[in-house]
Short mmCIF file of C-alpha atoms and ligand atoms in Angstrom, two decimals:
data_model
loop_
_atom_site.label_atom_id
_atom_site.label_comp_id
_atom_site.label_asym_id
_atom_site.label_seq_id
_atom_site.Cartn_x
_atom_site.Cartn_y
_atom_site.Cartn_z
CA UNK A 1 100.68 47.10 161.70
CA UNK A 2 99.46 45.54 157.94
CA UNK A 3 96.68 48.41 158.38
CA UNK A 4 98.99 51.12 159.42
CA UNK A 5 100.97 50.25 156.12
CA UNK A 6 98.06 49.91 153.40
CA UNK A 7 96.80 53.24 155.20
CA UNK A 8 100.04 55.33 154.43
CA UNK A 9 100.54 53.62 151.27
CA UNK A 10 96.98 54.81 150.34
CA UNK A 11 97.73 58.28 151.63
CA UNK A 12 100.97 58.26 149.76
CA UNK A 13 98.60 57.47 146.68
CA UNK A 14 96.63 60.17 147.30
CA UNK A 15 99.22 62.68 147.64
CA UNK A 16 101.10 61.66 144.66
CA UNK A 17 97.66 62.06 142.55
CA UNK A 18 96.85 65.40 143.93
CA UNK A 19 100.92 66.03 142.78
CA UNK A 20 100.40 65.04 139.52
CA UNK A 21 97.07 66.99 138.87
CA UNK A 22 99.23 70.40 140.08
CA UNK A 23 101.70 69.56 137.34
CA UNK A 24 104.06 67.10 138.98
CA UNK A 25 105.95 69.63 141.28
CA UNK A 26 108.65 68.95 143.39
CA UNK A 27 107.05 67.64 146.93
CA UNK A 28 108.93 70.42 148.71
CA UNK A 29 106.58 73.00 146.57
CA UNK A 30 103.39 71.10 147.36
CA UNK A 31 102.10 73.19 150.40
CA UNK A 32 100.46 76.48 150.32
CA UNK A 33 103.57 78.31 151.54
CA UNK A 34 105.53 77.07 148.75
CA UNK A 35 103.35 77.40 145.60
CA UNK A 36 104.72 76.45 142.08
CA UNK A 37 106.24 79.29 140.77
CA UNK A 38 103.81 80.23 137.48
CA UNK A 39 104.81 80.06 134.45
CA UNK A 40 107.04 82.97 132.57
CA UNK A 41 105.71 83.57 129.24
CA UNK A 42 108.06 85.16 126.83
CA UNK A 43 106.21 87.54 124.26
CA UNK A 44 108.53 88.16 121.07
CA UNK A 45 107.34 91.37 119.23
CA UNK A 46 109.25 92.52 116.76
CA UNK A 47 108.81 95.33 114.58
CA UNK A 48 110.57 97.42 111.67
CA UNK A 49 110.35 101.39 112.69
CA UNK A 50 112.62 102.89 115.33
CA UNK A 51 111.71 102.98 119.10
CA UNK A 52 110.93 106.79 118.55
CA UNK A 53 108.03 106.30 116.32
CA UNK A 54 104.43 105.99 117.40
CA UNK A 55 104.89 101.92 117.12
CA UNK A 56 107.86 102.27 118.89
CA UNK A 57 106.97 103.97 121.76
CA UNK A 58 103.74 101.67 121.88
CA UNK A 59 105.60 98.69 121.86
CA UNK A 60 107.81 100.07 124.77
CA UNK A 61 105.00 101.26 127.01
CA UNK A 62 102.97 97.81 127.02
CA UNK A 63 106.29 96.05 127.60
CA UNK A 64 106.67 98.32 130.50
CA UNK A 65 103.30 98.32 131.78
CA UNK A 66 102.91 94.63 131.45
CA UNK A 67 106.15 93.09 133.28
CA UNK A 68 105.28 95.87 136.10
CA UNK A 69 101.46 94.47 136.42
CA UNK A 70 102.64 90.94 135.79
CA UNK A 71 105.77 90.57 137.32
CA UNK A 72 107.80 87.38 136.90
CA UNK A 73 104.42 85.62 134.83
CA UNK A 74 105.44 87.88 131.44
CA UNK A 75 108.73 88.76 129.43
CA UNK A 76 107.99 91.02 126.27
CA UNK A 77 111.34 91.04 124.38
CA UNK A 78 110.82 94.03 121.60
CA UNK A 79 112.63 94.10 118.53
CA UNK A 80 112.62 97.50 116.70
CA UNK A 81 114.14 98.93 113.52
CA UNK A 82 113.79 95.36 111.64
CA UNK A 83 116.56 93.77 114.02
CA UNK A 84 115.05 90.31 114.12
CA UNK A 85 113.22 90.39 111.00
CA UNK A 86 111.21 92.16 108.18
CA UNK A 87 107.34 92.34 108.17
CA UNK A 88 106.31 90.25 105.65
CA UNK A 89 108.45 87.45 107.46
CA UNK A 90 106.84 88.87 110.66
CA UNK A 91 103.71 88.09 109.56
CA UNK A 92 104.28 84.28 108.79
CA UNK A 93 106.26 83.73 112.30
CA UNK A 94 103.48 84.94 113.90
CA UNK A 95 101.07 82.78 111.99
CA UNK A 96 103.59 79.24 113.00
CA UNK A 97 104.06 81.32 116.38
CA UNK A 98 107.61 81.73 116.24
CA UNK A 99 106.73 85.31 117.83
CA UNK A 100 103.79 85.62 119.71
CA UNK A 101 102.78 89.32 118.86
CA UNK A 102 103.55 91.99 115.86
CA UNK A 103 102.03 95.24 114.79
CA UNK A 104 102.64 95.58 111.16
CA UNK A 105 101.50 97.34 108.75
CA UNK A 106 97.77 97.20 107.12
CA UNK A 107 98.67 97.08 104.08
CA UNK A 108 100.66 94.27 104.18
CA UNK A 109 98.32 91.71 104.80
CA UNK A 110 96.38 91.50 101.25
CA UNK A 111 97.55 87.58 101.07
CA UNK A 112 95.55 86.68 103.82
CA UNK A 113 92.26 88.67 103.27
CA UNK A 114 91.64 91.90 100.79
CA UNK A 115 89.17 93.58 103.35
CA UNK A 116 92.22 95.51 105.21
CA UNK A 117 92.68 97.40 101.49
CA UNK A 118 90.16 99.68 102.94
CA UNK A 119 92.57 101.34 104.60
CA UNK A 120 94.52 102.28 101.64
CA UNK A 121 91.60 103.69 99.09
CA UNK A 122 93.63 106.78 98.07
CA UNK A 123 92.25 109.80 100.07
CA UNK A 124 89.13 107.59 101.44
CA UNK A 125 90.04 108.59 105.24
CA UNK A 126 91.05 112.58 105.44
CA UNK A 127 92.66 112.79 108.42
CA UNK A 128 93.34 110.26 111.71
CA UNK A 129 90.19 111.03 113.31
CA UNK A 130 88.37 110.11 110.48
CA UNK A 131 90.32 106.47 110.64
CA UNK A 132 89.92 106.00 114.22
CA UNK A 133 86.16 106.55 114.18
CA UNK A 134 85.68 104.14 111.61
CA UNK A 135 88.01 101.77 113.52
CA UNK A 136 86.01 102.44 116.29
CA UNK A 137 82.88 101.23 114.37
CA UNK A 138 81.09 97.82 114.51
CA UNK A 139 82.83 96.89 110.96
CA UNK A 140 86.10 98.54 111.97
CA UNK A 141 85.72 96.59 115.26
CA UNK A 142 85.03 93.35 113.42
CA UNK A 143 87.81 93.28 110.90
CA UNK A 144 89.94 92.77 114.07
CA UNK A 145 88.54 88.76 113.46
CA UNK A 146 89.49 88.83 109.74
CA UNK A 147 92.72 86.66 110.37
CA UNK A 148 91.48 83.86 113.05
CA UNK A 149 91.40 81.56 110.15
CA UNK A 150 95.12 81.66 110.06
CA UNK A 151 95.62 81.69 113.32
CA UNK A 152 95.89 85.22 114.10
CA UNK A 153 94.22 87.20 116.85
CA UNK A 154 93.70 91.31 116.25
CA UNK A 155 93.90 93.08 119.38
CA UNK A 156 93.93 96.21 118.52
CA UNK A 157 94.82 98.89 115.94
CA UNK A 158 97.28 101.31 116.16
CA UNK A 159 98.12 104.98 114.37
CA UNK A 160 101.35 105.99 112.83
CA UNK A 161 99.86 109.11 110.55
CA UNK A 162 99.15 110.26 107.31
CA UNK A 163 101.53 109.32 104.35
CA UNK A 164 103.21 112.33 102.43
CA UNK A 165 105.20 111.78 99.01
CA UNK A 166 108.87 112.26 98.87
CA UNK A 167 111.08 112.39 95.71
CA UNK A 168 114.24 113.69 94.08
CA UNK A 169 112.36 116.57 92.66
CA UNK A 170 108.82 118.34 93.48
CA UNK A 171 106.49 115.78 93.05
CA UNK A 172 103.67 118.73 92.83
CA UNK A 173 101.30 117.15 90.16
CA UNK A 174 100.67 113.86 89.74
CA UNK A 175 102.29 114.02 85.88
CA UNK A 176 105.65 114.85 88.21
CA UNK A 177 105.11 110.96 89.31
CA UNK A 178 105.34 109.92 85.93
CA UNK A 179 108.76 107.69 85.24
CA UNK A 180 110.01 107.75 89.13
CA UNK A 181 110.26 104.18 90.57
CA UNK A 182 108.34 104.80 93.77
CA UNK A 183 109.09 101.98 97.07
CA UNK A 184 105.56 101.06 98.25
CA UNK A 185 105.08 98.22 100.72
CA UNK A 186 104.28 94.86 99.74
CA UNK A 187 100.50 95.64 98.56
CA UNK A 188 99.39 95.30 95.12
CA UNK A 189 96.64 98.27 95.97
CA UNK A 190 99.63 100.58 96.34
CA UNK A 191 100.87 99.51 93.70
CA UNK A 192 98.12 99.91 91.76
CA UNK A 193 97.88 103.60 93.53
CA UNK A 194 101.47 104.55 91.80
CA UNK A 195 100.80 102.73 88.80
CA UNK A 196 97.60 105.26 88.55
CA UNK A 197 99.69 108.32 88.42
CA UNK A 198 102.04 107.07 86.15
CA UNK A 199 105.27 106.55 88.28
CA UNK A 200 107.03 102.74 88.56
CA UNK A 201 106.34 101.09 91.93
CA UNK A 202 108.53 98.82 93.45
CA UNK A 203 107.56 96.79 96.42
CA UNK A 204 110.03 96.68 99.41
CA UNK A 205 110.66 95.88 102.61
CA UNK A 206 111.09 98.80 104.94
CA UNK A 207 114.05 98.34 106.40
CA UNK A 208 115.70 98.13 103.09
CA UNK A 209 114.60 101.70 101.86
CA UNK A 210 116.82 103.77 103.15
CA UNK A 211 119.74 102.44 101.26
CA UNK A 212 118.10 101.91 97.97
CA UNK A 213 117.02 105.75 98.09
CA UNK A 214 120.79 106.86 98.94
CA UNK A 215 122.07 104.35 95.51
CA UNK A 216 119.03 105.33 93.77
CA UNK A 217 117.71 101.94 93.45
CA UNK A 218 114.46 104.23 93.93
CA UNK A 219 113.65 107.13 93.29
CA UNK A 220 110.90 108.07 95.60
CA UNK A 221 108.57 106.73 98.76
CA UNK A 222 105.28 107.65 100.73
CA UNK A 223 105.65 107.36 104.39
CA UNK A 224 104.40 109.34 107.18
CA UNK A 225 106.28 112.10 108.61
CA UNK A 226 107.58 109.94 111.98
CA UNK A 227 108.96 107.35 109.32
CA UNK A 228 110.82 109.76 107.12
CA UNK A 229 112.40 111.68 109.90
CA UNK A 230 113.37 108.42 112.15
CA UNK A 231 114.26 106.58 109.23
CA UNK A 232 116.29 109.41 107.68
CA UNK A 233 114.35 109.54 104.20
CA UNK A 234 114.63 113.08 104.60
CA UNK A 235 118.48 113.21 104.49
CA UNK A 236 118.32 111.87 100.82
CA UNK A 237 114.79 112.88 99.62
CA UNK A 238 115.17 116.50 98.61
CA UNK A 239 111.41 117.22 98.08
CA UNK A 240 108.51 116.22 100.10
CA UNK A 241 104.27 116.76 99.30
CA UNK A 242 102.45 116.69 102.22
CA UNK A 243 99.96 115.07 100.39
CA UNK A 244 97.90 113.01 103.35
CA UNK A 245 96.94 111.06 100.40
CA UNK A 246 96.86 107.90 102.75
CA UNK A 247 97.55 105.83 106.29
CA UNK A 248 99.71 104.33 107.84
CA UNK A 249 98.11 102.23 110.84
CA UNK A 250 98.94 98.33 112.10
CA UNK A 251 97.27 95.68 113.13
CA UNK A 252 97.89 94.42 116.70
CA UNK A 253 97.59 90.96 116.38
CA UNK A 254 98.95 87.89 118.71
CA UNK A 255 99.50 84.40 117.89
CA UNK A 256 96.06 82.32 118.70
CA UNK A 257 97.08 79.54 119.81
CA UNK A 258 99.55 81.08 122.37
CA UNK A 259 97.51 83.70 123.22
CA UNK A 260 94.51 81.17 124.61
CA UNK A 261 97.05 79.24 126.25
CA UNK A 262 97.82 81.99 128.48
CA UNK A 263 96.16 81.73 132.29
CA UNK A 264 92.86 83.89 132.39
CA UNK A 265 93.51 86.58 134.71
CA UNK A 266 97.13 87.52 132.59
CA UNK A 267 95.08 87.20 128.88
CA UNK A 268 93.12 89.94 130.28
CA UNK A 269 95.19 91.71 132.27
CA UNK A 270 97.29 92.28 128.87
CA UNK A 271 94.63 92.80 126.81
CA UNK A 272 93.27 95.23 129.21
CA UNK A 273 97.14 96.78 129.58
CA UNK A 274 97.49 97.12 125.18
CA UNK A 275 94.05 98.65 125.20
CA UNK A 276 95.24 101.13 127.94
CA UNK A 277 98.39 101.55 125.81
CA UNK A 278 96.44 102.29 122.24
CA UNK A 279 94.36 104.74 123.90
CA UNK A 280 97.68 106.59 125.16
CA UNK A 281 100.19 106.08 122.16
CA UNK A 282 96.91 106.44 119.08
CA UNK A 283 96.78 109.91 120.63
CA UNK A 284 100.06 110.73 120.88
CA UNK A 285 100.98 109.44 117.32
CA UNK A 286 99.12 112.65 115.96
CA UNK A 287 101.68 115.22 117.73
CA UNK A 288 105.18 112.97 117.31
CA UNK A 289 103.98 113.04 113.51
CA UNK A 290 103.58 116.92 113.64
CA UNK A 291 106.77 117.36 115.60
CA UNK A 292 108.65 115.04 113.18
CA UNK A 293 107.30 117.36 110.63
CA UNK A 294 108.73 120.62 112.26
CA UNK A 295 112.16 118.40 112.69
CA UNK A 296 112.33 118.01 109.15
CA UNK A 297 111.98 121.82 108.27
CA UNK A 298 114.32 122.66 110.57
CA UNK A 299 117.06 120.40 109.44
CA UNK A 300 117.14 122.51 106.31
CA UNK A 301 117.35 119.05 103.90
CA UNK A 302 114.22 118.95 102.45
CA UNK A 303 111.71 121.16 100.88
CA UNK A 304 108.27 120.81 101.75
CA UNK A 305 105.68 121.58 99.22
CA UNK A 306 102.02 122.44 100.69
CA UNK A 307 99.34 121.55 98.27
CA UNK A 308 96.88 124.44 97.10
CA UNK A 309 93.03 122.66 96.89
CA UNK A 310 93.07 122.54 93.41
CA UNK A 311 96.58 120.37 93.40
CA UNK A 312 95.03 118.23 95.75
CA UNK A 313 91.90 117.75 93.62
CA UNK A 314 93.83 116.98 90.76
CA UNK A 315 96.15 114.00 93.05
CA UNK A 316 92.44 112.72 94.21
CA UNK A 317 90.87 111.99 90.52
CA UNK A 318 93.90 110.82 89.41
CA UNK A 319 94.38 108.02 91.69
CA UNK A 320 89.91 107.68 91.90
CA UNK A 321 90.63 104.58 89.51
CA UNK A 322 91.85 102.56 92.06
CA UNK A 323 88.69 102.95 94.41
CA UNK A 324 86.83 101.13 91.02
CA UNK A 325 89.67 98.89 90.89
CA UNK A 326 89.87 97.06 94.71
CA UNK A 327 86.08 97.59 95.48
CA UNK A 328 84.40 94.55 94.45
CA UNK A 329 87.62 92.37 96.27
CA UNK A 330 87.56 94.71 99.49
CA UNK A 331 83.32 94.70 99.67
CA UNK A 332 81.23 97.66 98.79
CA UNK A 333 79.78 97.48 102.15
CA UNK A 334 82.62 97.64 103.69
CA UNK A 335 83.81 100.89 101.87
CA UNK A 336 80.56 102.09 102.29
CA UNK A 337 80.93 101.79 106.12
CA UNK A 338 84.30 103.56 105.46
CA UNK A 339 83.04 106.32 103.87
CA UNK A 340 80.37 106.77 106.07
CA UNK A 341 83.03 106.83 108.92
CA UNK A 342 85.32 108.93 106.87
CA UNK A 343 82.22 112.31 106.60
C1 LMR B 401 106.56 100.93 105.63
O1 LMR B 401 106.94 99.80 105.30
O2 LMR B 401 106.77 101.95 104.97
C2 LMR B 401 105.80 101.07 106.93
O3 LMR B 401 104.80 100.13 106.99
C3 LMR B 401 106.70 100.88 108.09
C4 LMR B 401 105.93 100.96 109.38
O4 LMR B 401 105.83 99.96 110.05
O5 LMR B 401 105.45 102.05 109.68
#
């Protein structure tokens, strides 16, 4: 009988340690037939253009894709149009992983390391394809790791387009920038970039742009063609250079921390799903863009001036100072691995 005891006892010792090591469960869970339930993890993205821009529909399509793959194991709550916050503020929740992933802009990140100012040499990268195949490259590929420090993971990057000029009247030479306060992101490389042509740049956050065009806080913006016609610029920017003078592109990145505490098989089942979703929505960004474009003309509000080679010359030398300007901080090699991308 004392044996019967100390044997159950033991077994009851045993059962409660094997328990413990699955995470303390409930004992009515413990058997094969009733496995814990896995953990939901909740992935807060938020993001400042509207859900019918490139980011947008991104953002949409991996939260789509992911909860169907990974159903029950992953939430992705998107935020668009700046509804939970700004990007600069984006940036730091992500860093103290108060959101787990963002996609924000580039050029926004010259705090944290100067190397992303590559992307915003004036004129450096002609068209998308020339950015993707240098993002495609070993030291594209690379400056996905230029934030682990801060405890940032890139994932990926993704397009929006080329950024045009947009003003109260034809901006057709660069003396026309001369005295307009132009919004430019929070980079001092675009700033620099405005300051080079003469106009008055004034950093902002996106989502308060619209309004300070309509009062006439500003008098002028670059953005790409999906930002100014979701985003309305267009309805209080009377003139607008398609200048492709620059890009607009974001870094995918997720919060470290959160991102390596995630079970194996659903880190790369995600990361596999967003690099599924970049190869769709980087290709589609080109055409919403162009479509955006043709929007714009049609609506009738805004005149769009196409610039002869010989304006366009003129734009690139005067904003060339700014290459001499951010090269040494960015790394020659680095733009030289740009360039070389960029031919
Ligand atoms: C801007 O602030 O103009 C853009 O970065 C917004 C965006 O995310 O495309």
């Amino acid at each position: 009988m004392a044996v019967q005891v100390r044997i159950r006892v033991i077994l009851l010792g045993f059962w409660l340690a094997a328990v413990a090591a699955c995470g303390g469960s409930d004992p009515a869970s413990s058997g094969a037939a009733n496995a814990p339930t896995p953990s939901l993890y909740v992935i807060k993205f938020p993001h400042v253009t509207a859900p019918a821009t490139p980011k947008g529909q991104m953002a949409e399509r991996f939260k789509q894709l992911a909860e169907e793959r990974f159903p029950g194991r992953v939430r992705v709550e998107v935020y668009p149009s700046a509804q939970l916050m700004e990007d600069t503020e984006a940036i730091e929740a992500l860093a103290f992983g108060e959101v787990q992933m963002i996609a924000t802009s580039l050029s926004l990140y010259d705090r944290l390391t100067p190397k992303f100012q590559v992307f915003d040499l004036p004129f450096l990268f002609p068209n998308l394809p020339a950015v993707e195949q240098f993002q495609r490259s070993a030291a594209g590929r690379e400056l996905l790791g230029s934030l682990s420090e801060h405890g940032i993971t890139g994932l990926q990057f993704w397009h929006n387009g080329m950024k045009q000029f947009s003003g109260p009247r034809p901006i057709v030479t660069p003396q026309d920038a001369a005295g307009l306060k132009f919004r430019v992101m929070e980079s001092d490389i675009l700033q620099a970039q405005i300051e080079a042509v003469g106009g008055s740049p004034q950093k902002m956050a996106f989502g308060e742009v619209y309004q300070a065009l309509q009062t006439g806080t500003v008098d002028a913006q670059e953005n790409t063609w999906s930002n100014i016609y979701s985003s309305k610029f267009y309805e209080v920017q009377p003139y607008i250079t398609e200048s492709n003078h620059g890009y607009i592109g974001y870094f995918v990145g997720v919060n470290s921390a959160f991102w390596q505490s995630l079970p194996t098989d659903l880190r790369a089942g995600l990361e596999a799903t967003l690099a599924e979703v970049t190869e769709w929505g980087n290709v589609r960004s080109e055409a919403i863009n162009i479509e955006d474009r043709q929007r714009i003309v049609e609506s009738g509000r805004s005149e769009i001036t196409v610039l002869t080679p010989e304006q366009l010359a003129a734009w690139q030398t005067a904003m060339r100072p700014v290459w001499d300007q951010f090269r040494d901080a960015i790394g020659a090699e680095l733009v030289d691995a740009a360039l070389r991308s960029a031919q």
